[in-house]
mmCIF file of C-alpha atoms in Angstrom:
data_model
loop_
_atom_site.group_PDB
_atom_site.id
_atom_site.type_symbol
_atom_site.label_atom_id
_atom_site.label_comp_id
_atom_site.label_asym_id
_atom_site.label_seq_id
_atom_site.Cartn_x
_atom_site.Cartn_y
_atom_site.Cartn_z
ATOM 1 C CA UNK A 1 0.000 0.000 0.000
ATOM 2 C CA UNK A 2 1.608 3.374 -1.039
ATOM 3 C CA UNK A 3 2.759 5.506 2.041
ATOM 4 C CA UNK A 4 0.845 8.519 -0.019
ATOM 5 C CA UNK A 5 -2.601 6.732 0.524
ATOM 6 C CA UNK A 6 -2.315 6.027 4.030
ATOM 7 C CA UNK A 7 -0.358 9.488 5.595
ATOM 8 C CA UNK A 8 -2.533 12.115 3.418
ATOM 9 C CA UNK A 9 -5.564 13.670 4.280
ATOM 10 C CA UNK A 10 -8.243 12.674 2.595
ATOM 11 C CA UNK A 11 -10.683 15.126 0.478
ATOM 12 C CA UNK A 12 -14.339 15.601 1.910
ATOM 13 C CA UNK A 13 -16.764 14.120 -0.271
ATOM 14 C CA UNK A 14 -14.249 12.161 -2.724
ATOM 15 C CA UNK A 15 -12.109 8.856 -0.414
ATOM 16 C CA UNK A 16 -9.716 7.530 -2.484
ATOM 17 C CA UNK A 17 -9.621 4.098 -1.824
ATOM 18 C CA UNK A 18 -6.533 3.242 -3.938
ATOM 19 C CA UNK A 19 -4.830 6.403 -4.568
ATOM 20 C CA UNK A 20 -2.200 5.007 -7.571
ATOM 21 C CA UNK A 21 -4.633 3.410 -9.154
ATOM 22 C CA UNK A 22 -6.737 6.856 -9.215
ATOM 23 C CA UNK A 23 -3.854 9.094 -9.950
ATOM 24 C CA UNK A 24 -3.809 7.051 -13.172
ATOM 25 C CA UNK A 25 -7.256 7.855 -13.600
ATOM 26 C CA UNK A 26 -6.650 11.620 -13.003
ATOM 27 C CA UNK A 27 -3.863 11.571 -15.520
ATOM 28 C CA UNK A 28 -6.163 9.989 -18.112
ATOM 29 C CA UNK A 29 -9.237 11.685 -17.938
ATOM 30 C CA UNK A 30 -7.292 15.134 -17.862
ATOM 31 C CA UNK A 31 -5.570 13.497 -21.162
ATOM 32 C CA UNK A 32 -9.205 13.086 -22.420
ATOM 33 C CA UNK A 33 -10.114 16.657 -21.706
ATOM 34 C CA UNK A 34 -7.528 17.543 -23.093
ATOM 35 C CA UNK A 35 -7.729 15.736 -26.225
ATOM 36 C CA UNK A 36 -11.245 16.614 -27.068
ATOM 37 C CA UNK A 37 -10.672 20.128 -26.342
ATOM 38 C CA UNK A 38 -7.371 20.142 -28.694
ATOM 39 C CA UNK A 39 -9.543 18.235 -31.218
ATOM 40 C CA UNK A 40 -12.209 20.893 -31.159
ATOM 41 C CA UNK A 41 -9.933 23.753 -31.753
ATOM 42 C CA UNK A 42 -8.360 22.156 -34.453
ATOM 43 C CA UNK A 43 -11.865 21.357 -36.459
ATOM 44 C CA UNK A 44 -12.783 24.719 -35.438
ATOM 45 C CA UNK A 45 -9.524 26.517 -37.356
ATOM 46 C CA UNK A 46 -8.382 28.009 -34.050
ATOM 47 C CA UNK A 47 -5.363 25.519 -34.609
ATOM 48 C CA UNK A 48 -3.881 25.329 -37.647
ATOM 49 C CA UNK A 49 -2.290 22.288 -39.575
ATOM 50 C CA UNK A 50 1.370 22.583 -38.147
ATOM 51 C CA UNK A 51 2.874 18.775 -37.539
ATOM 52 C CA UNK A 52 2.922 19.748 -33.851
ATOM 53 C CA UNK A 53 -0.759 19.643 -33.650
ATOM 54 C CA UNK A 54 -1.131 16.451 -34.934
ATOM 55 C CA UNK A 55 2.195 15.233 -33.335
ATOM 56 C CA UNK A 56 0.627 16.395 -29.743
ATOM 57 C CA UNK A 57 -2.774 14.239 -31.117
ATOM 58 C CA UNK A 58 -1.028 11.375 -31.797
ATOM 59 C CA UNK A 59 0.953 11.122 -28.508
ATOM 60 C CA UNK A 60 -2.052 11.799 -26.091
ATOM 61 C CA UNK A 61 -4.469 9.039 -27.989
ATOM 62 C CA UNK A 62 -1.390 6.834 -27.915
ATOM 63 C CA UNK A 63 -2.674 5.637 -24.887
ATOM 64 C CA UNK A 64 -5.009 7.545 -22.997
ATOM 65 C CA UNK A 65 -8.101 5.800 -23.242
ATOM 66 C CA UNK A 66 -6.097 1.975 -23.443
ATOM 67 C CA UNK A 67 -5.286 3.481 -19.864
ATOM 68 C CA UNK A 68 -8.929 3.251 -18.801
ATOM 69 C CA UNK A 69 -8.757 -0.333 -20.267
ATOM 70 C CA UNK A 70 -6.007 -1.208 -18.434
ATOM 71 C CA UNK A 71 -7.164 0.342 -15.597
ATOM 72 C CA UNK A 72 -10.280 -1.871 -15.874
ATOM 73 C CA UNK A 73 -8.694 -5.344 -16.462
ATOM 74 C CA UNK A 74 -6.769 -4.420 -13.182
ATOM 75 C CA UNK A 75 -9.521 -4.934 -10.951
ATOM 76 C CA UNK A 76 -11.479 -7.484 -13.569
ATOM 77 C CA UNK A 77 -10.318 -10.745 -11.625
ATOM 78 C CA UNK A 78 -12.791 -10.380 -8.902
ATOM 79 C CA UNK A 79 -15.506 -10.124 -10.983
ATOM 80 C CA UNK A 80 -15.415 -13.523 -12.073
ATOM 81 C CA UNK A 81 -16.776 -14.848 -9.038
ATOM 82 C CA UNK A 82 -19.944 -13.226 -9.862
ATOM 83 C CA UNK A 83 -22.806 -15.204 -11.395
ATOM 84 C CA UNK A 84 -23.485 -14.727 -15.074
ATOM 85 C CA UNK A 85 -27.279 -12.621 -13.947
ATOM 86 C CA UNK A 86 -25.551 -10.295 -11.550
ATOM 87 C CA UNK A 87 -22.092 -10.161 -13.791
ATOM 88 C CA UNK A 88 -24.328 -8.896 -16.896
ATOM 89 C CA UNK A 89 -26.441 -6.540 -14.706
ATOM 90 C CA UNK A 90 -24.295 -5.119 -13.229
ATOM 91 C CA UNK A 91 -22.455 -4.188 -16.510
ATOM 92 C CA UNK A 92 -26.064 -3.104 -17.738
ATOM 93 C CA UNK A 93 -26.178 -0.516 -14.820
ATOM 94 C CA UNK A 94 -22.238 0.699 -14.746
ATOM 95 C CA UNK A 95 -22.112 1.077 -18.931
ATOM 96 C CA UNK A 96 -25.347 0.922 -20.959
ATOM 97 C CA UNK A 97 -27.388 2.631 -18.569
ATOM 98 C CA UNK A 98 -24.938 5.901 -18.630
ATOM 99 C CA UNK A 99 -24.216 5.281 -22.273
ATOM 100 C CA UNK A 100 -28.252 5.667 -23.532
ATOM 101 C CA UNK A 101 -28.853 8.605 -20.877
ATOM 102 C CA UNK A 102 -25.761 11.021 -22.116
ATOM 103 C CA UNK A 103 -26.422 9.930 -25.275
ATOM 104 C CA UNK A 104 -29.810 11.927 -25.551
ATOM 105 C CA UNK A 105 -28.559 14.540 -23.300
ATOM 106 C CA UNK A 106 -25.524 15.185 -25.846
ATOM 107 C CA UNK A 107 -27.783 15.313 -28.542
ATOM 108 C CA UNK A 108 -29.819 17.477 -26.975
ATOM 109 C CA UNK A 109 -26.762 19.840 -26.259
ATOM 110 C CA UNK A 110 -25.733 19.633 -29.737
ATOM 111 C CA UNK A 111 -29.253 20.702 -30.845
ATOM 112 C CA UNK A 112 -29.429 23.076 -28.745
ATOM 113 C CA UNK A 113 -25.704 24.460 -30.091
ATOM 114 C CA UNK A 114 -27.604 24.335 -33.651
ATOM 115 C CA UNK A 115 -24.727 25.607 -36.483
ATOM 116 C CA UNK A 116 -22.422 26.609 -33.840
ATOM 117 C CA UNK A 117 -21.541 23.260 -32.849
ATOM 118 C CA UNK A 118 -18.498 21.338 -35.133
ATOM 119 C CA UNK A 119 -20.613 19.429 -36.305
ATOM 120 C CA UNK A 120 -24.345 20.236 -36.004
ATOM 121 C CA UNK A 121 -27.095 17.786 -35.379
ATOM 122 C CA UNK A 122 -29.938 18.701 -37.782
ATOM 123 C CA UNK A 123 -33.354 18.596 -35.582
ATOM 124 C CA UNK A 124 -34.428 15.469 -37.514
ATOM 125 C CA UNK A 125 -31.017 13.609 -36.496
ATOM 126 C CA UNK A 126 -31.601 13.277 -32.734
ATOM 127 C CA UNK A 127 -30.471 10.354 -31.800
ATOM 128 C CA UNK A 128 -33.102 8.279 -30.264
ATOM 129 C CA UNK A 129 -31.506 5.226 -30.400
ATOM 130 C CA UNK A 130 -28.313 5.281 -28.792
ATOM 131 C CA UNK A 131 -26.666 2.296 -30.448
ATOM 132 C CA UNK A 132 -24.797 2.172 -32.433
ATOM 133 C CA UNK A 133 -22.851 3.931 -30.020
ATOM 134 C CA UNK A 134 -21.958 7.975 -31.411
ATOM 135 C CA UNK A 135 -19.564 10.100 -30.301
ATOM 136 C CA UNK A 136 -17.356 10.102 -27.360
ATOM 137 C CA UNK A 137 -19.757 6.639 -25.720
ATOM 138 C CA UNK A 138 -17.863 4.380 -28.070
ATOM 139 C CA UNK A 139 -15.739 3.744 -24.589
ATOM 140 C CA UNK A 140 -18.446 2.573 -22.685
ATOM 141 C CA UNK A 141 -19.975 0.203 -25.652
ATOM 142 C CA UNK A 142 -15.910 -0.968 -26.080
ATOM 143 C CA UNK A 143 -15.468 -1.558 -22.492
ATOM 144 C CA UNK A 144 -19.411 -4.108 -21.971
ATOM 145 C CA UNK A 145 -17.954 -5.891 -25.384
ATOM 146 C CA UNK A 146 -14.173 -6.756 -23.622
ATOM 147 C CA UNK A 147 -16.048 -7.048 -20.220
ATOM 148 C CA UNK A 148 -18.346 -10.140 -21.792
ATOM 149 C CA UNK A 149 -15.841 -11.797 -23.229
ATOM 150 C CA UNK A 150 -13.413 -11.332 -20.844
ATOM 151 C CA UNK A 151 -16.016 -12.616 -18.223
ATOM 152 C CA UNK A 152 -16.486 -15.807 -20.633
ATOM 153 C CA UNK A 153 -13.152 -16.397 -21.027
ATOM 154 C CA UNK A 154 -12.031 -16.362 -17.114
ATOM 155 C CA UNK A 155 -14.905 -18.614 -16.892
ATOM 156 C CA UNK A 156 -13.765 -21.061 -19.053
ATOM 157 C CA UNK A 157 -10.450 -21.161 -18.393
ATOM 158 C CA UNK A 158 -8.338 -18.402 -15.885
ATOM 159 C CA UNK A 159 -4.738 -19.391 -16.707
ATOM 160 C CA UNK A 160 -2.435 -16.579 -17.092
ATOM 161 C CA UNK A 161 -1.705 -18.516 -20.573
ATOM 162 C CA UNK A 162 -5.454 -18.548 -21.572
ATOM 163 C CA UNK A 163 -5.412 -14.543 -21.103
ATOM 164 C CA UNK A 164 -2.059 -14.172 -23.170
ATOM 165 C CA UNK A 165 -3.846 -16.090 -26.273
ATOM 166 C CA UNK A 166 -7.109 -13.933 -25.754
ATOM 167 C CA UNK A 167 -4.408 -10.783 -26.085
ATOM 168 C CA UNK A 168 -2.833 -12.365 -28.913
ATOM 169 C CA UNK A 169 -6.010 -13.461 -30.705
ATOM 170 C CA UNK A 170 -7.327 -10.094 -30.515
ATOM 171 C CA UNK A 171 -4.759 -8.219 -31.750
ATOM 172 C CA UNK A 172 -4.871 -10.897 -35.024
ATOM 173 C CA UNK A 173 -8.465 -10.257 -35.150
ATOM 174 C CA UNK A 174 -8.488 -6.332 -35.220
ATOM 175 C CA UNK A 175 -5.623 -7.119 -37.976
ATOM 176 C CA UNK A 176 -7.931 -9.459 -39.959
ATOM 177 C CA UNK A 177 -10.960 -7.806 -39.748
ATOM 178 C CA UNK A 178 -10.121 -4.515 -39.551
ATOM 179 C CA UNK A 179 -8.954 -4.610 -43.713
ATOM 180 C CA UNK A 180 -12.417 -6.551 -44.411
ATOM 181 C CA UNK A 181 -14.126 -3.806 -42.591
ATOM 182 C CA UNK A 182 -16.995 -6.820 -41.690
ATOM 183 C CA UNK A 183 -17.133 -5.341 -37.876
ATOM 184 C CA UNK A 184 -18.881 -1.798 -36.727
ATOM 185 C CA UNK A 185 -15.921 -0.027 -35.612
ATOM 186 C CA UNK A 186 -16.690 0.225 -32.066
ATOM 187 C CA UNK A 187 -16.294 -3.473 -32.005
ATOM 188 C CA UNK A 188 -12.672 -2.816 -33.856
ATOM 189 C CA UNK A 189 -11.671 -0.275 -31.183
ATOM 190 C CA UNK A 190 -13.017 -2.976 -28.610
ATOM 191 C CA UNK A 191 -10.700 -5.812 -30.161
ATOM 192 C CA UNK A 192 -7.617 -3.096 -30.383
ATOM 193 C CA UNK A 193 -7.839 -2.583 -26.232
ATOM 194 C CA UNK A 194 -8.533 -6.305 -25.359
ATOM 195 C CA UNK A 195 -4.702 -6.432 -24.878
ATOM 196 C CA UNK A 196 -4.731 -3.271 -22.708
ATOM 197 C CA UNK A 197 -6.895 -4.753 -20.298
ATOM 198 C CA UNK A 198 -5.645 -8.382 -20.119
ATOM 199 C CA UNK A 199 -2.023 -6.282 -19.592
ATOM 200 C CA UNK A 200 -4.155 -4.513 -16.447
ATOM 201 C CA UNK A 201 -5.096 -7.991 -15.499
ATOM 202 C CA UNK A 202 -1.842 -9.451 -15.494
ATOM 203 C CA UNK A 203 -0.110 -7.138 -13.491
ATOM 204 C CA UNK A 204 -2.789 -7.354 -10.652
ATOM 205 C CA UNK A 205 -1.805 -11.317 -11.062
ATOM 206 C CA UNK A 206 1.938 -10.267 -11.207
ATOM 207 C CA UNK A 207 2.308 -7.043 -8.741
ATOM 208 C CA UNK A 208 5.921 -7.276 -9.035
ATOM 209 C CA UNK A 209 5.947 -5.759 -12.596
ATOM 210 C CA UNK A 210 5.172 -2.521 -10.859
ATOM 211 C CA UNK A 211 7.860 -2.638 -8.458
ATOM 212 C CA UNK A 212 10.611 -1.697 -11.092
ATOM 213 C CA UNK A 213 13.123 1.328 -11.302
ATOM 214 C CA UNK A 214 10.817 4.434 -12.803
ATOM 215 C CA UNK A 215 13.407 5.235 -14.674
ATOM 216 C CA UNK A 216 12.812 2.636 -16.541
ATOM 217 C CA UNK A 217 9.054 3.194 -16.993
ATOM 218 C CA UNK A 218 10.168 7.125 -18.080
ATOM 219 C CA UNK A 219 12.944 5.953 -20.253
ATOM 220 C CA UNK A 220 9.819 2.948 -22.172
ATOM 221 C CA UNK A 221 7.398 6.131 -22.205
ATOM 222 C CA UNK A 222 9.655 8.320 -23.972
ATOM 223 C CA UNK A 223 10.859 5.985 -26.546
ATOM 224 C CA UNK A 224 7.637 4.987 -27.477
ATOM 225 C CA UNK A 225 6.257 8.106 -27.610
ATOM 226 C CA UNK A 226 9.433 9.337 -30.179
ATOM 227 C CA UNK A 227 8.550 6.018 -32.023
ATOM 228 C CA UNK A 228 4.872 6.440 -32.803
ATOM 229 C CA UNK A 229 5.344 9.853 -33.827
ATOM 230 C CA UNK A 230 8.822 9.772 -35.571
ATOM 231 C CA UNK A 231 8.008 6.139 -37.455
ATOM 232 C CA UNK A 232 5.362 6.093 -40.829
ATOM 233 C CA UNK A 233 2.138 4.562 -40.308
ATOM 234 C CA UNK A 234 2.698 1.060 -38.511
ATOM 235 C CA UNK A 235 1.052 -1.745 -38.421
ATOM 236 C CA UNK A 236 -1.703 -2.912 -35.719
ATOM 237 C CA UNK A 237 0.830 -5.336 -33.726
ATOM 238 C CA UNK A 238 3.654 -2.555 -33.759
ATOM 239 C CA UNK A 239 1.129 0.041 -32.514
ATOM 240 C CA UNK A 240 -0.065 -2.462 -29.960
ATOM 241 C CA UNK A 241 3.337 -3.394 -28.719
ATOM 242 C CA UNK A 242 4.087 0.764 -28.387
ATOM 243 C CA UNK A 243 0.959 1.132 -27.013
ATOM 244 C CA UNK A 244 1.541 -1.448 -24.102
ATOM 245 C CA UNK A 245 4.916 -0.341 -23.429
ATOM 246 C CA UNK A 246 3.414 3.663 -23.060
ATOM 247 C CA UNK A 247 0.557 2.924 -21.260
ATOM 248 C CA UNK A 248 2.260 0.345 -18.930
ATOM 249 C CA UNK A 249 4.743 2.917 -18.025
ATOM 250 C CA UNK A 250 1.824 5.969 -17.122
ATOM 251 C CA UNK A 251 0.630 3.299 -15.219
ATOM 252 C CA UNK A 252 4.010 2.393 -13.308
ATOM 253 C CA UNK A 253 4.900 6.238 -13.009
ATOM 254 C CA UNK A 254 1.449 6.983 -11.575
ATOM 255 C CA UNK A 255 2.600 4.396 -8.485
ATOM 256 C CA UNK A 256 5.637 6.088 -7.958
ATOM 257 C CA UNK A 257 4.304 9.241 -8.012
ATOM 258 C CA UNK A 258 1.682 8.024 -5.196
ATOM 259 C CA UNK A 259 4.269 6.126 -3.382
ATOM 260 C CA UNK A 260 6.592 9.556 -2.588
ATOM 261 C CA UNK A 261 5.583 10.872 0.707
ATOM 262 C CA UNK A 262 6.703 14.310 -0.444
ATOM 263 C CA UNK A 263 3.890 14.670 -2.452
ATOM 264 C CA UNK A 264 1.194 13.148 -0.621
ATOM 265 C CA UNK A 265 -0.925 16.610 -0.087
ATOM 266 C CA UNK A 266 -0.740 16.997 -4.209
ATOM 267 C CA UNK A 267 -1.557 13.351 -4.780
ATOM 268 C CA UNK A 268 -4.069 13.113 -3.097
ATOM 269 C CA UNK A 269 -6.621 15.716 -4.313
ATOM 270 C CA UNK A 270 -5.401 14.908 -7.524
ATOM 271 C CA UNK A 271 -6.345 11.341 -7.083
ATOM 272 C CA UNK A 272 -9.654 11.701 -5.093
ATOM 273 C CA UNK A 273 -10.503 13.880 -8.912
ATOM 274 C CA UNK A 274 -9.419 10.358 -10.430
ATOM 275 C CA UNK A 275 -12.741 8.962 -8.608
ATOM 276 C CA UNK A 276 -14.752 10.938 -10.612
ATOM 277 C CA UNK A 277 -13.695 9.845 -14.194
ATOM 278 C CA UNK A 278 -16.661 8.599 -15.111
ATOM 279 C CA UNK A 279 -18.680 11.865 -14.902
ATOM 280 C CA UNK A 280 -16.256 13.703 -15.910
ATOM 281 C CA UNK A 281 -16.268 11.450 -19.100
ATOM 282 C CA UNK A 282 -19.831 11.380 -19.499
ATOM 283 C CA UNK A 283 -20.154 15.312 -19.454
ATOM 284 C CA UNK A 284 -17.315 16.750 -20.199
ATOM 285 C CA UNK A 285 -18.010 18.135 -23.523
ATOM 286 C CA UNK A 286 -21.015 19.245 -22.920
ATOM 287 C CA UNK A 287 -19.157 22.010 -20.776
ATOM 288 C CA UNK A 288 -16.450 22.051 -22.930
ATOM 289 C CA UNK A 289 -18.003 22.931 -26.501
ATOM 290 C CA UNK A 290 -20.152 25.998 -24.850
ATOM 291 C CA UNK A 291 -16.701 27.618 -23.567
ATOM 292 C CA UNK A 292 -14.917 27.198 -26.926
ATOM 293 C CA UNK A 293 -18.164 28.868 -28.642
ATOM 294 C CA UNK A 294 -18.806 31.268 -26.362
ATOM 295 C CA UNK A 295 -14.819 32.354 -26.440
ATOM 296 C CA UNK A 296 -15.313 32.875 -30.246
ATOM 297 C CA UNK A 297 -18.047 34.931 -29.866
ATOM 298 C CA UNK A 298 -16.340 37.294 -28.089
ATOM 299 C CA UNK A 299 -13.367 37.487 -30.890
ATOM 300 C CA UNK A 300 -11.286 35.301 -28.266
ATOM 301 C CA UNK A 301 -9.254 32.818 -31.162
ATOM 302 C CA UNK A 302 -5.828 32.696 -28.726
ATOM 303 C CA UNK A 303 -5.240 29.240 -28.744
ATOM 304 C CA UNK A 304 -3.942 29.178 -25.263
ATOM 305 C CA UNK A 305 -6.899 31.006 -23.893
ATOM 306 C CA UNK A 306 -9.301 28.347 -25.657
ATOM 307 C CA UNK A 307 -6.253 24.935 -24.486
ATOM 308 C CA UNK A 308 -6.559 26.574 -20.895
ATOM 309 C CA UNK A 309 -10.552 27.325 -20.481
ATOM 310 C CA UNK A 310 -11.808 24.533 -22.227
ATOM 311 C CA UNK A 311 -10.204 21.858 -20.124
ATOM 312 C CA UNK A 312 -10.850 23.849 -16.958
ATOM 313 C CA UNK A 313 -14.109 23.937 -17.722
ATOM 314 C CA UNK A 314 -14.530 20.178 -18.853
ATOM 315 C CA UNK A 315 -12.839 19.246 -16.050
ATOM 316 C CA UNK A 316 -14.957 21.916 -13.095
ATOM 317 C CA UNK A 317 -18.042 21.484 -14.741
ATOM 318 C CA UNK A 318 -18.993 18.307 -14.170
ATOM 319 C CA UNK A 319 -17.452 17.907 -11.109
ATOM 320 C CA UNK A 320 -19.883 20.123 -9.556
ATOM 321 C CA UNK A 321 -22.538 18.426 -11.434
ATOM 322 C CA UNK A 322 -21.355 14.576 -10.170
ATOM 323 C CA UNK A 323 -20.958 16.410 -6.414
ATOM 324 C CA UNK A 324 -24.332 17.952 -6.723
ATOM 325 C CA UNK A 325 -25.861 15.510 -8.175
ATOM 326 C CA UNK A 326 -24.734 12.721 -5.377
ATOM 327 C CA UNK A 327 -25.739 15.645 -2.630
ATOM 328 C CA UNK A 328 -29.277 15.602 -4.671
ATOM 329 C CA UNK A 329 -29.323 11.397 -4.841
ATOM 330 C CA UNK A 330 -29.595 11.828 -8.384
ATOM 331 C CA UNK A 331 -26.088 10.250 -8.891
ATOM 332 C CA UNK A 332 -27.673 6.777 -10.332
ATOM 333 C CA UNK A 333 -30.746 8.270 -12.130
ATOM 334 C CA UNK A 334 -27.665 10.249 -14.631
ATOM 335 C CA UNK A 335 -25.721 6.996 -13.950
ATOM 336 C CA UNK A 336 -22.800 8.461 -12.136
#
């Protein structure tokens, strides 16, 4: 247990129960902010086309959301002592529920933007059926898909071998049929992060992996990072193998971060933020988008101003929202 989540404070409201775990979280779901906000800017024209805005793109979806994968495969294990019923409702509640509710409230935003949305959601195009999954919910559609058959498979068999050939059989698969194009792609983005959470799953098996010089895990991020961006297009196993090696090494720096008593007062509130991923997921655009309009409607087109107040407010925004929300016991009515 790191000295960081036992010696700090804890925030009111948000207990961290396992505060590297939740730093990781914190790091990827600012990464997600981030990236969506960077994304909009650049549809918008407030960025323009220099490599360094795609090189910045490339390096932050590198592995941000395989993170949340990982993340999930790391506490997957105990699951499969559930019964099939409760396993499957249970991922019913946690994924589809949120997915069909912030479906219709994004598309409701997005009407309500009208033209000065990115893209615009003509009145007739509300999306009253939420699957196939649209926008940013591809994650939570992803994450049921590896969640079933990851349940199936630890079922059948729970050797650390059987998990390897799952990893390896997916990445053939997204290979396969990614060039016949016979899956919807939120299944091919499902099969592309399989390995990302059996990796989560083996080193909860294998806790040891974590316990390694950071240097190490800095000196794995870095090279991977110059690789994906510096190399052509690669391949789906090369970009899974870089992929791994990046994400596993956010996730080994995010325990040494949490591990250094030194730093325990920043950890923590940074971590206890980690516990609210989800909303901040679900809703973080739709705080987002109004702050980059709203900026260019006053003649704002700075792109730091934009970088800066967008993610503040994707991140602030629904935080308050999750916090007043859970004061209100609304929290699993918006599936929070």
């Amino acid at each position: 247990m790191s000295v960081a989540a036992t010696d700090a404070p804890a925030v009111p409201g948000l207990p961290v129960r396992d505060t590297p775990v939740e730093l990781a979280r914190f790091i990827g779901i600012v990464l997600v902010v981030f990236g969506h906000t960077w994304r909009g800017l650049h549809r918008s024209g407030v960025l323009g086309t220099d490599p360094f805005v795609m090189a910045v793109d490339a390096a932050i979806y590198l592995f941000h959301m395989p993170l949340f994968f990982l993340i999930s495969g790391f506490f997957f294990e105990r699951a499969l002592s559930k019964t099939p019923e409760n396993f499957v409702n249970g991922r019913i509640r946690r994924l589809l529920y949120p997915l069909v509710i912030w479906t219709w409230l994004f598309g409701l935003a997005k009407l309500a933007a009208g033209g000065a949305a990115n893209v615009p959601l003509a009145e007739g195009g509300f999306p009253w059926n939420p699957f196939p999954p649209q926008w940013q919910f591809w994650f939570l559609w992803a994450l049921f898909a590896v969640h079933l058959t990851a349940y199936a498979t630890g079922r059948l068999s729970n050797r650390t071998g059987t998990w390897v050939a799952l990893a390896g059989f997916a990445v053939v698969a997204h290979w396969g049929l990614g060039h016949l194009e016979l899956l919807h792609w939120t299944y091919d983005t499902a099969l592309y992060n399989l390995p990302f959470f059996v990796a989560g799953l083996l080193l909860a098996r294998f806790p040891s992996l974590l316990s390694g010089p950071v240097w190490i895990a800095l000196a794995v991020y870095v090279a991977g990072q110059a690789a994906f961006i510096a190399l052509p297009p690669i391949g789906t196993v090369a970009a899974v193998a870089i992929g791994l090696g990046v994400t596993v090494a956010v996730f080994r720096m995010a325990h040494a971060l949490a591990d250094c008593p030194r730093l325990a007062d920043v950890i923590v509130p940074l971590a206890a933020i980690g516990t609210l991923s989800l909303p901040i997921y679900l809703a973080h655009t739709i705080f987002a988008a109004p702050t980059r309009i709203g900026l260019l409607q006053l003649g704002l087109t700075d792109p730091l101003t934009h970088i800066i107040f967008g993610t503040l407010a994707g991140l602030t925004g629904p935080i308050v929202m999750a916090l007043t929300a859970r004061r209100l016991g609304l929290s699993r009515v918006l599936g929070l």
